[in-house]
Coordinates of C-alpha atoms and ligand atoms in Angstrom, one line a residue:
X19 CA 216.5 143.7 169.1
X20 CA 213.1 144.6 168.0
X21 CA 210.3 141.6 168.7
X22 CA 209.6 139.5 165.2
X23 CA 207.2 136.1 165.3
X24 CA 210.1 134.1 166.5
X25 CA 210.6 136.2 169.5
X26 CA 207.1 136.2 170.1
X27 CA 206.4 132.7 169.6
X28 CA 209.4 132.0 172.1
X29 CA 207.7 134.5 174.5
X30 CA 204.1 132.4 174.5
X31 CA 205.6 129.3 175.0
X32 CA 207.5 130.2 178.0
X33 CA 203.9 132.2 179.6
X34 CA 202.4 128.7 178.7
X35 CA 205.6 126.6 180.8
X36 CA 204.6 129.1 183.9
X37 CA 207.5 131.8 182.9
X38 CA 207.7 135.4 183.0
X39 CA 208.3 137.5 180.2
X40 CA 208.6 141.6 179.7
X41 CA 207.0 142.8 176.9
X42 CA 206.4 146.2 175.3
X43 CA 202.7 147.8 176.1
X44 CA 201.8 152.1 175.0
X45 CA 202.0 153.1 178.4
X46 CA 205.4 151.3 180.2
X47 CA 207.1 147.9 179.7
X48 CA 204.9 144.9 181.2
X49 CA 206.1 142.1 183.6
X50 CA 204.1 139.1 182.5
X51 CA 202.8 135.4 183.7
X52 CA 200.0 133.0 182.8
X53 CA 197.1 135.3 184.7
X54 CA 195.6 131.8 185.3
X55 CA 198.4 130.3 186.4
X56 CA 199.1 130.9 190.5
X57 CA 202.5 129.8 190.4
X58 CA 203.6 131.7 187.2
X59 CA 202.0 135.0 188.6
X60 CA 203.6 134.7 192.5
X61 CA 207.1 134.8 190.2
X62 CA 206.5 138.0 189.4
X63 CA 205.8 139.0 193.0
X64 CA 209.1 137.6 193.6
X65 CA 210.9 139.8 190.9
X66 CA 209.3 142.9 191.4
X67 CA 209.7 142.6 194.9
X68 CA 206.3 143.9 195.1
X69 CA 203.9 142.9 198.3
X70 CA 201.7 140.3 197.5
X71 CA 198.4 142.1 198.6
X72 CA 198.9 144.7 196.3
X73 CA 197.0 143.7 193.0
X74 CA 197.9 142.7 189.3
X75 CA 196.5 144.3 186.0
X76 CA 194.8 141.4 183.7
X77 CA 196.1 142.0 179.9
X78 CA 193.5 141.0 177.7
X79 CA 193.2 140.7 173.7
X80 CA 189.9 142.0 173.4
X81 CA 186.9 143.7 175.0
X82 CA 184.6 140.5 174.8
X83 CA 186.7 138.9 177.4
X84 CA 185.9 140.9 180.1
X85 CA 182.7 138.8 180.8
X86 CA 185.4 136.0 181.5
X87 CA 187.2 138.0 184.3
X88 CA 184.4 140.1 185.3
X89 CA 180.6 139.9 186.7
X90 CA 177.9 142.5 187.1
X91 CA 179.8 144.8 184.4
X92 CA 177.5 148.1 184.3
X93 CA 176.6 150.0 180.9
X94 CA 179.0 152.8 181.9
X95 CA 182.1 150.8 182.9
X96 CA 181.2 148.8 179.0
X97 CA 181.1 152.3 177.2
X98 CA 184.1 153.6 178.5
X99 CA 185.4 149.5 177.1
X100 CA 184.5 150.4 174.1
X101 CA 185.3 154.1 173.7
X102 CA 189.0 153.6 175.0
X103 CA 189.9 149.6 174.3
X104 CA 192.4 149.0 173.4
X105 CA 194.1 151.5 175.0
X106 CA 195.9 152.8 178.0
X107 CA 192.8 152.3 180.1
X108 CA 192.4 150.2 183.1
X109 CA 188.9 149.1 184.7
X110 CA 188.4 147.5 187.7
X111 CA 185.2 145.0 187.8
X112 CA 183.6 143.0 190.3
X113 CA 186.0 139.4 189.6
X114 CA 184.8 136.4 187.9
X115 CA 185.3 133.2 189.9
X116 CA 188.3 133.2 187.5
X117 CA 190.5 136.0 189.0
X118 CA 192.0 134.2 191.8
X119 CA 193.6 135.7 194.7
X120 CA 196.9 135.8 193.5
X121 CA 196.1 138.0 190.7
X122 CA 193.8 140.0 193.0
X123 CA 195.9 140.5 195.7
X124 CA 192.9 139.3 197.4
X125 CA 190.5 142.1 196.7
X126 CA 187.0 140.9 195.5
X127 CA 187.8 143.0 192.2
X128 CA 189.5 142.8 188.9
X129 CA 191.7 145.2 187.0
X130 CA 191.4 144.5 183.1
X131 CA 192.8 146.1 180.1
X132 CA 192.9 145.8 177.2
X133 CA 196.7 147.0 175.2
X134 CA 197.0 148.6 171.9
X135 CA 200.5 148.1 171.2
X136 CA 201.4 145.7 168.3
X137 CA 203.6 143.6 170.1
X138 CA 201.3 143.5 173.1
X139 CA 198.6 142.1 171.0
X140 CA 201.1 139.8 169.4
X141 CA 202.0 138.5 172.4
X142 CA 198.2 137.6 173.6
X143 CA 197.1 136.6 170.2
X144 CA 199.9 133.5 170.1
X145 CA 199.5 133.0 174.2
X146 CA 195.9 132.7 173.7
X147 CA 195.0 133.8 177.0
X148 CA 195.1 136.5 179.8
X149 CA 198.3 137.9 180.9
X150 CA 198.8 139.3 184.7
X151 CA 201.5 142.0 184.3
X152 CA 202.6 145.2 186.5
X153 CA 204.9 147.5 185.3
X154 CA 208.4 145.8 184.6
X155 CA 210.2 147.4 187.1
X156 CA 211.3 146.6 191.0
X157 CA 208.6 147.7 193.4
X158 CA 208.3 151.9 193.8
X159 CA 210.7 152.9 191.2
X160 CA 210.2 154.3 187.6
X161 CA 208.1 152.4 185.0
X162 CA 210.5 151.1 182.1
X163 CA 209.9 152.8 178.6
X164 CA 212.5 151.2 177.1
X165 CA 213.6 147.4 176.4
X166 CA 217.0 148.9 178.0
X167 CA 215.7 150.3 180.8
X168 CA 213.7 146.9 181.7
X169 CA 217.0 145.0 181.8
X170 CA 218.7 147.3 183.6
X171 CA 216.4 147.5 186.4
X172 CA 215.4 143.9 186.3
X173 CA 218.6 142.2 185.2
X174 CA 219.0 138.2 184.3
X175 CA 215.9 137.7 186.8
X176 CA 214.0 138.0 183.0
X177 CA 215.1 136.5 180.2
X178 CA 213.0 137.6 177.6
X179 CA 212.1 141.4 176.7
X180 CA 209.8 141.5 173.6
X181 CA 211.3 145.1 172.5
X182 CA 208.6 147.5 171.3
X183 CA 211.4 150.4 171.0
X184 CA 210.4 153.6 173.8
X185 CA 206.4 153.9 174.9
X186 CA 203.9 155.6 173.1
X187 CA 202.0 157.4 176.2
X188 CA 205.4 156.7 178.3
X189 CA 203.1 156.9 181.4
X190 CA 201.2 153.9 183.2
X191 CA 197.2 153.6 182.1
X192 CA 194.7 155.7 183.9
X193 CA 192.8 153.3 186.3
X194 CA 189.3 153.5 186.5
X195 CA 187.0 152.0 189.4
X196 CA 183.6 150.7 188.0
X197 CA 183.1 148.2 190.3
X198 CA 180.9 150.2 192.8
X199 CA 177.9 152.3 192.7
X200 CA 180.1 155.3 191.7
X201 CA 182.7 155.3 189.0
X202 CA 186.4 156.9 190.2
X203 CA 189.3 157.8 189.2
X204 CA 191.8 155.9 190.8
X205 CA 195.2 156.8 189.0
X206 CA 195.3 159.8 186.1
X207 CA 197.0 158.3 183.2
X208 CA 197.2 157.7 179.4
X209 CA 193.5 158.4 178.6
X210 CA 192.7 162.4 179.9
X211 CA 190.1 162.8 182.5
X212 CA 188.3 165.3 179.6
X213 CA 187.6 162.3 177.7
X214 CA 186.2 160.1 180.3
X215 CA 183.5 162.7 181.2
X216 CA 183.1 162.8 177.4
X217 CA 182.2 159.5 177.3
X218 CA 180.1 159.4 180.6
X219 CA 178.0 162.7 180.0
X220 CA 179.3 163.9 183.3
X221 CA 182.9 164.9 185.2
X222 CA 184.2 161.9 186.7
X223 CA 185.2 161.7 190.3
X224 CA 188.8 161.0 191.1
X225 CA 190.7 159.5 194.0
X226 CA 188.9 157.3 196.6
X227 CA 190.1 154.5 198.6
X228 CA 192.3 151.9 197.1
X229 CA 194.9 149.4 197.6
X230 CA 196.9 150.5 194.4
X231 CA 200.6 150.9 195.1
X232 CA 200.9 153.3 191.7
X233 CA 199.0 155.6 194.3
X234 CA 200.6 155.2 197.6
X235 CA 202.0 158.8 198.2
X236 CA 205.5 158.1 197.7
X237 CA 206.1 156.2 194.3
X238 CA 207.4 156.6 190.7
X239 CA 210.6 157.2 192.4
X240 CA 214.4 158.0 190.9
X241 CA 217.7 157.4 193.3
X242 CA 217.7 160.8 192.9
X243 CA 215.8 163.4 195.3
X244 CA 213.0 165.1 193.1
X245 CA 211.9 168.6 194.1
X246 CA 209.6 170.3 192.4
X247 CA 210.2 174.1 191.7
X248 CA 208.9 177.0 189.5
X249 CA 210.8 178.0 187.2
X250 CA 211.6 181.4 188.5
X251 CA 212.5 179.7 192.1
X252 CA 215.0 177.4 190.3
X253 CA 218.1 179.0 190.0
X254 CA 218.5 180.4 193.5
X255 CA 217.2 176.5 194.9
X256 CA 219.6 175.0 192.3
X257 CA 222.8 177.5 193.9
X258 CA 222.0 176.4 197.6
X259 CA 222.2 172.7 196.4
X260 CA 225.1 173.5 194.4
X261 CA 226.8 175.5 197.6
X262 CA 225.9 172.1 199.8
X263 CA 227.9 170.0 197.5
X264 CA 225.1 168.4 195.3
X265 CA 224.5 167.5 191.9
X266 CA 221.9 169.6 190.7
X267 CA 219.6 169.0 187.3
X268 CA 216.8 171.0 185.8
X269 CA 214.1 168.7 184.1
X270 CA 211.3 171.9 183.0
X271 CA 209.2 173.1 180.0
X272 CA 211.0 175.1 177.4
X273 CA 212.8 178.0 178.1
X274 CA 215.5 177.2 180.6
X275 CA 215.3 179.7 183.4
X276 CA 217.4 183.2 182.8
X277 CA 220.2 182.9 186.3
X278 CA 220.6 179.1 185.9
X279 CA 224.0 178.1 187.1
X280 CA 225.9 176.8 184.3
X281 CA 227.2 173.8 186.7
X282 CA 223.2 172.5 186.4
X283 CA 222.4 169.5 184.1
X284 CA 219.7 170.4 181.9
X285 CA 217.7 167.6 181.2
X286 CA 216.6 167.8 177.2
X287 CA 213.0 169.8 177.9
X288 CA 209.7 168.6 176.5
X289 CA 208.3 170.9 174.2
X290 CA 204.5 170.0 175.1
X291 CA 202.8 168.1 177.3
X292 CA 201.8 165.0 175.6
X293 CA 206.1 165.0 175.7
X294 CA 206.8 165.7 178.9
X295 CA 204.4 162.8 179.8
X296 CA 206.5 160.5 177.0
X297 CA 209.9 161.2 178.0
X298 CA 209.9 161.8 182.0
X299 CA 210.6 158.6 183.4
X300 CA 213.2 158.3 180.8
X301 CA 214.8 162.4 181.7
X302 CA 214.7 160.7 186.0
X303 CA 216.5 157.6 184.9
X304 CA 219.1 159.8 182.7
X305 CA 219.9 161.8 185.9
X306 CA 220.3 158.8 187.9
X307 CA 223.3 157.5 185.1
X308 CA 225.1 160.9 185.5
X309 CA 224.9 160.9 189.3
X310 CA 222.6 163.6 189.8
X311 CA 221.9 164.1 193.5
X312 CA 218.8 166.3 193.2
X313 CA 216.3 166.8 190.2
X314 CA 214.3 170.2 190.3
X315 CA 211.4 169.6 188.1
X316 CA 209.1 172.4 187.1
X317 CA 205.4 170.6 186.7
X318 CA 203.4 171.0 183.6
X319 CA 200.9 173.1 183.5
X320 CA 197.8 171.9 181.0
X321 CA 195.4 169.8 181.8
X322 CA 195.2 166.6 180.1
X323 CA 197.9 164.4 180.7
X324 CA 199.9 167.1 182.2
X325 CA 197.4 166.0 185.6
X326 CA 199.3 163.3 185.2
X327 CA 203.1 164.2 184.7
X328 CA 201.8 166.6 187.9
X329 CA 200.6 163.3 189.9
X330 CA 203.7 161.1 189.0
X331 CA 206.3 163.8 190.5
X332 CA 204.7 164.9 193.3
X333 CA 204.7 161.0 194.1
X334 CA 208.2 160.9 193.3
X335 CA 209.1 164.3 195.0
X336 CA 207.1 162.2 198.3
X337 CA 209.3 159.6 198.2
X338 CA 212.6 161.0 199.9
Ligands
TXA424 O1 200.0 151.0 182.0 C1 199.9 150.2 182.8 O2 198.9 150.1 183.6 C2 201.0 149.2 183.0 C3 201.1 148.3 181.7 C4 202.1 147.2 181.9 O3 199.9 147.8 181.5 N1 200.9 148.4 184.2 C5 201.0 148.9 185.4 O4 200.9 148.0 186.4 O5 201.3 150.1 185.6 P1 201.3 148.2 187.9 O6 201.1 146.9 188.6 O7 202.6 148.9 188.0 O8 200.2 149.2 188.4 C6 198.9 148.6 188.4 C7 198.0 149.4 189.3 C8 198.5 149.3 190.7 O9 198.4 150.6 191.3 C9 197.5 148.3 191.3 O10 197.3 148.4 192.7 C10 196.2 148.7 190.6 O11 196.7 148.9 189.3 N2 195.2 147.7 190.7 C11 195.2 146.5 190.2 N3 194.1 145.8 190.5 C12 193.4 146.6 191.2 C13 192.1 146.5 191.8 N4 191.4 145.4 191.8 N5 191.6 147.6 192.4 C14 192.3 148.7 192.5 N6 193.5 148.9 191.9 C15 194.0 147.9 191.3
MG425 MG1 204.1 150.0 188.6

């Protein structure tokens, strides 16, 4: 059922009891608690199943309150605020005495963002204050995009999904460092590299060290094995899988490969890239219902957020 003022309402008073609650953001479905409240937000460690040093994105409702959460903010890191908020951007700050540990995991910096979607917003407007949430699924496997695909991965351990219908950018938020003398990419995302160095006057760097779990090497995983192929490679790899006795499905760009074996699932293909980033955690979970044993995916090949369809399978291709 799609989120109305009741559900909403219902939703802000259990974050204000110390509850957690999955709402609808752009980029994936959120797992949220009370960012202030220590208790609330170790619930969702519990859930996810997620180690408690690795770190918590801070929802927020609007740019101003990153002074709250955040101290020596730098003109850059407020620019690229203001150029992407609200949006599927995440900054990380030097914390305010007011991100606690908790949310941290520890670290003396803060990850803040600031959603775009309606029911997002709706949700922090009748909260009235910050919201800790990761992704609402168990720790390392696909993002939910979906109400539906929350609740099957997370079961009655929530109670209340605030239903969006399927993600916008379908991808998690591109993280941005700013808390150091150099600004960093930390994970490609929902806002394209191209219009970060857009907004800075300069290309940004990207990777560095962090304690972000979206960038251990093997994440974003499906039950199934994920390799990634070229399409010309595809149909002999797909008939040696076949031949070993495995379930074989093709998730690729438009055209599907001339020699494919008829016996391969073909995920529905993305047409562009903006698609491919909307619909892939969505095509992994799809092969996981029918049983698939081994996904071949054939990577984007555009820049943009196809860097980022590229980063997510290669993580999930790492994983088995
Ligand atoms: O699009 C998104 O970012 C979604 C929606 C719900 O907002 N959230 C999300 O959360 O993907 P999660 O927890 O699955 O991924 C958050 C990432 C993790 O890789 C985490 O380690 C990183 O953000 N992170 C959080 N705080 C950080 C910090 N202080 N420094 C570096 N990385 C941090
Ligand atoms: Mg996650």
């Amino acid at each position: 059922m799609p989120a109305d003022a009741e559900s909403v309402t219902l939703a802000a008073k259990a974050l204000r009891a110390g509850e957690i609650v999955a709402f609808a953001t752009e980029t994936v479905y959120g797992l949220g608690a009370d960012a202030s409240n220590d208790k609330a937000v170790a619930q969702v460690f519990k859930v996810k199943g997620r180690p408690g040093d690795h770190p918590l994105i801070v929802h927020l409702l609007t740019v101003d309150e990153i002074d709250e959460w955040a101290v020596e903010i730098s003109e850059e890191a407020r620019d690229l605020a203001y150029a992407f908020w609200p949006g599927p951007l995440t900054i990380v700050f030097k914390r305010s005495a007011k991100a606690s540990d908790s949310v941290t995991g520890g670290l003396e910096t803060v990850a803040l963002r600031v959603p775009s979607h309606p029911v997002a917003r709706a949700l922090l407007a009748e909260f009235g204050g910050a919201i800790a949430a990761p992704s609402a699924n168990r720790f390392g496997r696909v993002s939910p995009t979906s109400a539906e695909a929350v609740c099957e991965d997370l079961g009655d351990d929530v109670e209340i999904v605030l239903d969006g219908g399927p993600s916008r950018v379908g991808l998690e938020s591109t993280i941005i460092d700013c808390s150091g003398d150099e600004i960093t990419v930390l994970r490609p995302g929902g806002v394209t590299l191209d219009r970060i160095d857009e907004v800075l006057g300069y290309a940004v760097s990207v990777g560095g060290e962090t304690r972000a779990p979206g960038t251990l090497e093997a994440h974003y995983a499906p039950k199934a094995r994920v390799e990634i192929v070229t399409a010309r490679d595809a149909p002999q790899i797909a008939r040696d899988h076949l031949e070993n006795g495995r379930k074989v499905a093709l998730l690729a760009p438009p055209p599907v490969p001339i020699g494919l074996p008829t016996s391969v699932g073909v995920l529905e293909p993305p047409e562009t890239d903006e698609e491919y980033a909307r619909v892939l955690y969505d095509r992994l979970r799809t092969a996981d219902h029918h049983g698939i044993d081994v996904v071949l995916a054939v990577l984007p090949v555009g820049s943009g957020i196809g860097l980022a369809v590229v980063d997510r399978l290669t993580r999930a291709a790492a994983s088995k």
